[in-house]
């Protein structure tokens, strides 16, 4: 029993975001009477799904020692391109198109970073601009709306009372966890982030695995785009603006190091949930919209300050 | 030291206040027009003794959906929504309908869901008015530039439609450039600078909001052309009214956003008191 408790305390210390979740949950339950209800908890998870899924891709990128600033724009591009297919009534094809666009954008990032020997920050910054511009051009600045019900089910449907975005969130979470813990790719991601030279010298095709990581990030951004388009029954050319920073924040809140080699997907899930709960709580409490970002920034600082240096 | 910092920040966070009853979801507070709308709503609420909670969607339909779901969870009695997009808002309105919460829309309309009453300005009519005013100022002859708002927003579409349709009535007026500056003052400056490179001999600028118009004024001033070019804006925000008084801008189309916000709260309050809205048709606020 003592051992379990101690294990739990160690886990808490390594996951300041979880401590934050517990603290903020207790505070909000006392302050508001609408926070602690099944509906609102489901509400928070549903709102968090998009950021968390992007965060899982970003986690792998950051563990590998990189960064992906293009995720918000890639989300918009994949949603925009697939929206034109979707509005024609082809749900399955539309989803496929979105995933292909996401993967292609990721492959482009990975290729430029590895074969072009460029900094991930610069490459993905460029992709962020290019993808946003292509989205605006492709959609001619106009939103595309009204998709088949079989598609909007992704964003609005429920299975056994659980909203689809949450089911997708958990599926992607398990997939990401499996990739990082149980596959060779996962092992190499940590190893590349820890020491890229050593990994290369031990005969591993580092370039190949780095490209995979950016492809995964692009595909996860596309999945988020599908959920977003499904929830709103509309794709907007401005989708995902600024999401890359929130995605990075969730990863860092989750205890990952921007230097690479360190991080977990469950940490990222905690980070995303913490940000989601804070946003939800501020709306429930009626915090002035002008100061909401200040609160968000303060919480990020608190969580990072609480994290002990190892 | 770390612990002290953490404690201080938590204390700071707990000192923020909270309210309820009427929920107002604004499309963006990064634009004085909607800030005035919000202020009008808050003033009216204070006057009527009603509680109001304001959320800001930052022009992001996904955030707006989340905000509205939060307000529903919070248990507001009525929602006033200023949609970021007429299609994308439908899901949120349906959610409110399902929760039995009545919805009033302001400024932009919704393309679905059950809406109690829509309080709006007629943007097409405003665009027509701008064209007429501008044409008269340049004696129905010359080269005109149009600065377009955020592509895809209904305000940009409708104002542009009214303006361009009316402009066709004047054969001697030519629309030489039409570029987007995203309803943004800094972009209005940059885009106008670029347009002036290509078209140094323009006679008038119509900007689809005052922010862009004021940006254009700066570009014209820097180029030494402010005296020769007529600038017409839209929204009548305080800065623009002052620019009109100072002779920098020729005019701006007044929309009375504060009045729209105030009316929305009044209607919401009346509905909660009496269970009915006494103006069953769309209300137009155009000046």
GROMACS .gro file of C-alpha atoms in nm, chain A residues 82-289:
model
  208
   82UNK     CA    1  -1.136   1.748  -4.805
   83UNK     CA    2  -1.434   1.982  -4.752
   84UNK     CA    3  -1.477   2.023  -5.125
   85UNK     CA    4  -1.499   1.643  -5.156
   86UNK     CA    5  -1.721   1.613  -4.850
   87UNK     CA    6  -1.970   1.872  -4.965
   88UNK     CA    7  -2.013   1.657  -5.278
   89UNK     CA    8  -2.144   1.386  -5.046
   90UNK     CA    9  -1.839   1.158  -5.037
   91UNK     CA   10  -1.766   1.111  -4.667
   92UNK     CA   11  -1.512   0.829  -4.685
   93UNK     CA   12  -1.321   0.978  -4.976
   94UNK     CA   13  -1.315   1.314  -4.801
   95UNK     CA   14  -1.157   1.167  -4.489
   96UNK     CA   15  -0.903   0.984  -4.702
   97UNK     CA   16  -0.814   1.305  -4.886
   98UNK     CA   17  -0.764   1.487  -4.556
   99UNK     CA   18  -0.530   1.219  -4.422
  100UNK     CA   19  -0.332   1.216  -4.746
  101UNK     CA   20  -0.294   1.595  -4.741
  102UNK     CA   21  -0.180   1.581  -4.377
  103UNK     CA   22   0.068   1.304  -4.451
  104UNK     CA   23   0.201   1.484  -4.759
  105UNK     CA   24   0.258   1.806  -4.565
  106UNK     CA   25   0.434   1.609  -4.292
  107UNK     CA   26   0.648   1.424  -4.544
  108UNK     CA   27   0.744   1.756  -4.700
  109UNK     CA   28   0.851   1.888  -4.357
  110UNK     CA   29   1.047   1.572  -4.280
  111UNK     CA   30   1.212   1.564  -4.619
  112UNK     CA   31   1.325   1.927  -4.604
  113UNK     CA   32   1.456   1.884  -4.248
  114UNK     CA   33   1.652   1.564  -4.312
  115UNK     CA   34   1.758   1.578  -4.677
  116UNK     CA   35   1.778   1.957  -4.689
  117UNK     CA   36   1.957   1.960  -4.354
  118UNK     CA   37   1.748   2.255  -4.232
  119UNK     CA   38   1.628   2.357  -3.887
  120UNK     CA   39   1.281   2.216  -3.806
  121UNK     CA   40   1.176   2.557  -3.673
  122UNK     CA   41   1.245   2.727  -4.007
  123UNK     CA   42   1.108   2.450  -4.230
  124UNK     CA   43   0.781   2.418  -4.041
  125UNK     CA   44   0.751   2.798  -4.014
  126UNK     CA   45   0.768   2.809  -4.393
  127UNK     CA   46   0.519   2.523  -4.425
  128UNK     CA   47   0.289   2.705  -4.186
  129UNK     CA   48   0.282   3.006  -4.420
  130UNK     CA   49   0.258   2.797  -4.738
  131UNK     CA   50  -0.021   2.571  -4.613
  132UNK     CA   51  -0.226   2.866  -4.484
  133UNK     CA   52  -0.190   3.046  -4.813
  134UNK     CA   53  -0.280   2.738  -5.017
  135UNK     CA   54  -0.586   2.692  -4.795
  136UNK     CA   55  -0.705   3.048  -4.855
  137UNK     CA   56  -0.638   3.012  -5.227
  138UNK     CA   57  -0.803   2.672  -5.260
  139UNK     CA   58  -1.113   2.784  -5.071
  140UNK     CA   59  -1.103   3.131  -5.229
  141UNK     CA   60  -1.137   3.273  -4.881
  142UNK     CA   61  -1.485   3.130  -4.841
  143UNK     CA   62  -1.599   2.870  -4.589
  144UNK     CA   63  -1.727   2.539  -4.725
  145UNK     CA   64  -2.024   2.406  -4.529
  146UNK     CA   65  -2.289   2.134  -4.511
  147UNK     CA   66  -2.139   1.788  -4.515
  148UNK     CA   67  -2.307   1.446  -4.525
  149UNK     CA   68  -2.434   1.317  -4.189
  150UNK     CA   69  -2.206   1.015  -4.214
  151UNK     CA   70  -1.917   1.262  -4.192
  152UNK     CA   71  -2.046   1.505  -3.929
  153UNK     CA   72  -2.091   1.196  -3.711
  154UNK     CA   73  -1.716   1.225  -3.647
  155UNK     CA   74  -1.767   1.555  -3.471
  156UNK     CA   75  -2.120   1.536  -3.337
  157UNK     CA   76  -2.214   1.169  -3.308
  158UNK     CA   77  -2.207   0.955  -2.995
  159UNK     CA   78  -2.149   0.585  -2.938
  160UNK     CA   79  -2.302   0.449  -2.618
  161UNK     CA   80  -2.339   0.806  -2.495
  162UNK     CA   81  -1.973   0.890  -2.553
  163UNK     CA   82  -1.909   1.164  -2.811
  164UNK     CA   83  -1.708   1.053  -3.115
  165UNK     CA   84  -1.430   1.315  -3.061
  166UNK     CA   85  -1.357   1.152  -2.724
  167UNK     CA   86  -1.352   0.803  -2.877
  168UNK     CA   87  -1.112   0.924  -3.148
  169UNK     CA   88  -0.904   1.100  -2.883
  170UNK     CA   89  -0.869   0.780  -2.679
  171UNK     CA   90  -0.793   0.570  -2.990
  172UNK     CA   91  -0.519   0.806  -3.101
  173UNK     CA   92  -0.389   0.819  -2.745
  174UNK     CA   93  -0.358   0.439  -2.728
  175UNK     CA   94  -0.200   0.432  -3.074
  176UNK     CA   95   0.055   0.699  -2.977
  177UNK     CA   96   0.129   0.531  -2.647
  178UNK     CA   97   0.184   0.201  -2.832
  179UNK     CA   98   0.413   0.363  -3.090
  180UNK     CA   99   0.631   0.528  -2.826
  181UNK     CA  100   0.647   0.236  -2.582
  182UNK     CA  101   0.628  -0.079  -2.788
  183UNK     CA  102   0.770  -0.017  -3.134
  184UNK     CA  103   1.115   0.025  -3.274
  185UNK     CA  104   1.005   0.365  -3.410
  186UNK     CA  105   0.922   0.477  -3.055
  187UNK     CA  106   1.258   0.363  -2.924
  188UNK     CA  107   1.440   0.546  -3.202
  189UNK     CA  108   1.237   0.865  -3.146
  190UNK     CA  109   1.367   0.886  -2.787
  191UNK     CA  110   1.713   0.786  -2.896
  192UNK     CA  111   1.730   1.046  -3.175
  193UNK     CA  112   1.611   1.317  -2.935
  194UNK     CA  113   1.858   1.204  -2.671
  195UNK     CA  114   2.162   1.192  -2.895
  196UNK     CA  115   2.117   1.206  -3.269
  197UNK     CA  116   2.485   1.153  -3.354
  198UNK     CA  117   2.515   0.842  -3.140
  199UNK     CA  118   2.196   0.703  -3.290
  200UNK     CA  119   2.326   0.763  -3.639
  201UNK     CA  120   2.662   0.603  -3.553
  202UNK     CA  121   2.489   0.291  -3.426
  203UNK     CA  122   2.370   0.235  -3.780
  204UNK     CA  123   2.010   0.355  -3.756
  205UNK     CA  124   1.856   0.533  -4.053
  206UNK     CA  125   1.780   0.849  -3.858
  207UNK     CA  126   1.645   1.041  -4.158
  208UNK     CA  127   1.379   0.780  -4.228
  209UNK     CA  128   1.248   0.780  -3.872
  210UNK     CA  129   1.250   1.159  -3.851
  211UNK     CA  130   1.039   1.179  -4.166
  212UNK     CA  131   0.795   0.928  -4.010
  213UNK     CA  132   0.761   1.152  -3.706
  214UNK     CA  133   0.661   1.456  -3.913
  215UNK     CA  134   0.422   1.245  -4.121
  216UNK     CA  135   0.253   1.130  -3.800
  217UNK     CA  136   0.228   1.491  -3.683
  218UNK     CA  137   0.071   1.593  -4.016
  219UNK     CA  138  -0.177   1.305  -4.011
  220UNK     CA  139  -0.281   1.382  -3.653
  221UNK     CA  140  -0.333   1.746  -3.750
  222UNK     CA  141  -0.558   1.623  -4.032
  223UNK     CA  142  -0.754   1.405  -3.788
  224UNK     CA  143  -0.805   1.712  -3.567
  225UNK     CA  144  -0.920   1.902  -3.874
  226UNK     CA  145  -1.180   1.634  -3.946
  227UNK     CA  146  -1.317   1.653  -3.593
  228UNK     CA  147  -1.330   2.032  -3.611
  229UNK     CA  148  -1.504   2.032  -3.950
  230UNK     CA  149  -1.744   1.764  -3.828
  231UNK     CA  150  -1.832   1.952  -3.511
  232UNK     CA  151  -1.901   2.275  -3.698
  233UNK     CA  152  -2.041   2.115  -4.014
  234UNK     CA  153  -1.820   2.366  -4.192
  235UNK     CA  154  -1.456   2.415  -4.291
  236UNK     CA  155  -1.313   2.764  -4.255
  237UNK     CA  156  -0.996   2.893  -4.421
  238UNK     CA  157  -0.896   3.041  -4.084
  239UNK     CA  158  -0.917   2.705  -3.903
  240UNK     CA  159  -0.636   2.627  -3.662
  241UNK     CA  160  -0.477   2.972  -3.652
  242UNK     CA  161  -0.246   2.979  -3.350
  243UNK     CA  162  -0.312   2.614  -3.260
  244UNK     CA  163   0.057   2.525  -3.297
  245UNK     CA  164   0.138   2.729  -2.988
  246UNK     CA  165  -0.135   2.565  -2.782
  247UNK     CA  166  -0.015   2.224  -2.903
  248UNK     CA  167   0.341   2.304  -2.795
  249UNK     CA  168   0.210   2.432  -2.462
  250UNK     CA  169   0.024   2.106  -2.396
  251UNK     CA  170   0.341   1.907  -2.466
  252UNK     CA  171   0.557   2.123  -2.240
  253UNK     CA  172   0.290   2.120  -1.966
  254UNK     CA  173   0.304   1.743  -2.002
  255UNK     CA  174   0.664   1.745  -1.888
  256UNK     CA  175   0.845   1.708  -2.219
  257UNK     CA  176   1.170   1.890  -2.280
  258UNK     CA  177   1.202   2.117  -2.582
  259UNK     CA  178   1.560   1.989  -2.604
  260UNK     CA  179   1.429   1.646  -2.696
  261UNK     CA  180   1.468   1.294  -2.560
  262UNK     CA  181   1.207   1.337  -2.287
  263UNK     CA  182   0.827   1.333  -2.280
  264UNK     CA  183   0.520   1.111  -2.266
  265UNK     CA  184   0.182   1.107  -2.439
  266UNK     CA  185  -0.007   1.074  -2.112
  267UNK     CA  186   0.177   1.384  -1.990
  268UNK     CA  187   0.054   1.564  -2.302
  269UNK     CA  188  -0.300   1.440  -2.239
  270UNK     CA  189  -0.279   1.586  -1.888
  271UNK     CA  190  -0.142   1.910  -2.032
  272UNK     CA  191  -0.425   1.936  -2.285
  273UNK     CA  192  -0.686   1.857  -2.020
  274UNK     CA  193  -0.541   2.117  -1.785
  275UNK     CA  194  -0.563   2.386  -2.053
  276UNK     CA  195  -0.914   2.267  -2.145
  277UNK     CA  196  -1.034   2.276  -1.785
  278UNK     CA  197  -0.891   2.624  -1.737
  279UNK     CA  198  -1.066   2.756  -2.050
  280UNK     CA  199  -1.392   2.590  -1.948
  281UNK     CA  200  -1.360   2.713  -1.589
  282UNK     CA  201  -1.297   3.071  -1.693
  283UNK     CA  202  -1.612   3.067  -1.906
  284UNK     CA  203  -1.813   2.917  -1.622
  285UNK     CA  204  -1.679   3.178  -1.382
  286UNK     CA  205  -1.734   3.461  -1.627
  287UNK     CA  206  -1.374   3.582  -1.624
  288UNK     CA  207  -1.338   3.887  -1.846
  289UNK     CA  208  -1.229   3.773  -2.195
   0.00000   0.00000   0.00000
